[in-house]
Amino acid sequence: GAGVSQSPRYKVAKRGQDVALRCDPISGHVSLFWYQQALGQGPEFLTYFQNEAQLDKSGLPSDRFFAERPEGSVSTLKIQRTQQEDSAVYLCASSLGGGIQETQYFGPGTRLLVL
Amino acid sequence: AQSVAQPEDQVNVAEGNPLTVKCTYSVSGNPYLFWYVQYPNRGLQFLLKYITGDNLVKGSYGFEAEFNKSQTSFHLKKPSALVSDSALYFCAVRDGGSNYQLIWGAGTKLIIKP
């Protein structure tokens, strides 16, 4: 079946612009995660949804970052007034259930470059 | 605080030789441990996980990992390396509490030479 998809794959933004990154999880997956991966580093947790509920947003670096999943499927990560330090790969992952042992399946990521 | 260490930035192995990619962890509760592989311009692919039970876990593409509680390690292994195994490997941990975050190591670049 189809895996996790993300769009756009690449985004170049001028500093100060707003961007929206989309994630389509695997159909039927309850849990959805967003991570930020800087060059040469491991991913860092941003936020977690179970269905439409955002259960953990402790990793969002500032109030410029906002995520939503209004119908419990597609999710959007929005970054307002982008800064150069926001340049990174943004990864989305989904898992079937809400259990802590669940495997997370990742999309290809969106590479954001802020000039 | 939870943490994961991958002490080697890069591991070089000749094709056909066994390979080991090291991972150590620190969690407050019971660990849930994962290995992922990342190829250039592609997402993270799940290899294997340890939840409970047998300390030797077998995964995709002939990889396996051994959970060692006393050494807090979860090293990734493969008996015979292939050139196509060359990629970036990440170890991740989640503790047994209610925290759903995966905590990741910095990654190890594995280079298999023909």
Short mmCIF file of N, CA and C in Angstrom, two decimals, chain A residues 73-112:
data_model
loop_
_atom_site.label_atom_id
_atom_site.label_comp_id
_atom_site.label_asym_id
_atom_site.label_seq_id
_atom_site.Cartn_x
_atom_site.Cartn_y
_atom_site.Cartn_z
N SER A 73 -6.60 12.93 9.66
CA SER A 73 -5.82 12.23 8.63
C SER A 73 -4.68 13.14 8.19
N VAL A 74 -4.87 13.95 7.16
CA VAL A 74 -3.83 14.86 6.67
C VAL A 74 -3.45 15.86 7.75
N SER A 75 -2.15 16.17 7.80
CA SER A 75 -1.65 17.15 8.76
C SER A 75 -0.86 18.22 8.01
N THR A 76 -0.88 19.42 8.57
CA THR A 76 -0.12 20.53 8.02
C THR A 76 0.74 21.14 9.12
N LEU A 77 2.00 21.34 8.81
CA LEU A 77 2.91 22.06 9.69
C LEU A 77 3.13 23.44 9.06
N LYS A 78 2.82 24.45 9.82
CA LYS A 78 2.94 25.82 9.32
C LYS A 78 4.04 26.54 10.09
N ILE A 79 4.86 27.24 9.37
CA ILE A 79 5.91 28.06 9.98
C ILE A 79 5.68 29.49 9.52
N GLN A 80 5.48 30.35 10.48
CA GLN A 80 5.25 31.76 10.15
C GLN A 80 6.55 32.54 10.25
N ARG A 81 6.67 33.56 9.43
CA ARG A 81 7.82 34.49 9.49
C ARG A 81 9.12 33.68 9.56
N THR A 82 9.35 32.86 8.53
CA THR A 82 10.49 31.95 8.55
C THR A 82 11.81 32.67 8.79
N GLN A 83 12.70 31.99 9.50
CA GLN A 83 14.05 32.46 9.80
C GLN A 83 15.05 31.48 9.20
N GLN A 84 16.28 31.92 9.04
CA GLN A 84 17.30 31.06 8.44
C GLN A 84 17.52 29.80 9.27
N GLU A 85 17.38 29.91 10.57
CA GLU A 85 17.59 28.73 11.42
C GLU A 85 16.49 27.69 11.28
N ASP A 86 15.42 28.04 10.54
CA ASP A 86 14.36 27.05 10.29
C ASP A 86 14.73 26.10 9.15
N SER A 87 15.82 26.40 8.44
CA SER A 87 16.25 25.55 7.33
C SER A 87 16.59 24.17 7.87
N ALA A 88 15.91 23.17 7.34
CA ALA A 88 16.07 21.79 7.81
C ALA A 88 15.20 20.90 6.94
N VAL A 89 15.28 19.60 7.20
CA VAL A 89 14.34 18.65 6.60
C VAL A 89 13.25 18.38 7.64
N TYR A 90 12.02 18.51 7.22
CA TYR A 90 10.89 18.25 8.12
C TYR A 90 10.29 16.90 7.75
N LEU A 91 10.31 16.00 8.72
CA LEU A 91 9.87 14.63 8.52
C LEU A 91 8.53 14.40 9.20
N CYS A 92 7.69 13.68 8.52
CA CYS A 92 6.40 13.26 9.07
C CYS A 92 6.43 11.74 9.19
N ALA A 93 5.85 11.23 10.27
CA ALA A 93 5.75 9.79 10.47
C ALA A 93 4.37 9.44 10.98
N SER A 94 3.92 8.24 10.67
CA SER A 94 2.64 7.79 11.22
C SER A 94 2.78 6.37 11.77
N SER A 95 1.92 6.04 12.71
CA SER A 95 1.88 4.67 13.23
C SER A 95 0.43 4.25 13.36
N LEU A 96 0.22 2.92 13.30
CA LEU A 96 -1.13 2.38 13.23
C LEU A 96 -1.97 2.72 14.45
N GLY A 97 -1.41 2.48 15.61
CA GLY A 97 -2.16 2.72 16.83
C GLY A 97 -1.53 3.79 17.69
N GLY A 98 -1.98 3.84 18.93
CA GLY A 98 -1.44 4.84 19.85
C GLY A 98 -0.50 4.24 20.87
N GLY A 99 -0.16 2.96 20.70
CA GLY A 99 0.68 2.30 21.68
C GLY A 99 2.13 2.74 21.60
N ILE A 100 2.78 2.67 22.72
CA ILE A 100 4.16 3.17 22.80
C ILE A 100 5.13 2.24 22.10
N GLN A 101 4.72 1.01 21.80
CA GLN A 101 5.60 0.09 21.12
C GLN A 101 5.46 0.15 19.61
N GLU A 102 4.57 0.99 19.14
CA GLU A 102 4.27 1.03 17.72
C GLU A 102 5.46 1.51 16.89
N THR A 103 5.60 0.96 15.70
CA THR A 103 6.62 1.40 14.75
C THR A 103 6.12 2.64 14.02
N GLN A 104 7.00 3.62 13.90
CA GLN A 104 6.68 4.81 13.13
C GLN A 104 7.22 4.65 11.71
N TYR A 105 6.39 4.99 10.73
CA TYR A 105 6.77 4.91 9.32
C TYR A 105 6.89 6.33 8.78
N PHE A 106 8.01 6.60 8.13
CA PHE A 106 8.35 7.96 7.76
C PHE A 106 8.09 8.26 6.29
N GLY A 107 7.74 9.51 6.04
CA GLY A 107 7.69 10.02 4.69
C GLY A 107 9.08 10.45 4.23
N PRO A 108 9.19 10.91 2.97
CA PRO A 108 10.50 11.29 2.41
C PRO A 108 11.02 12.62 2.93
N GLY A 109 10.16 13.39 3.58
CA GLY A 109 10.59 14.67 4.13
C GLY A 109 10.39 15.84 3.18
N THR A 110 10.32 17.02 3.77
CA THR A 110 10.33 18.28 3.00
C THR A 110 11.58 19.04 3.39
N ARG A 111 12.41 19.32 2.39
CA ARG A 111 13.64 20.08 2.65
C ARG A 111 13.32 21.55 2.49
N LEU A 112 13.43 22.29 3.60
CA LEU A 112 13.13 23.73 3.61
C LEU A 112 14.43 24.52 3.66
#
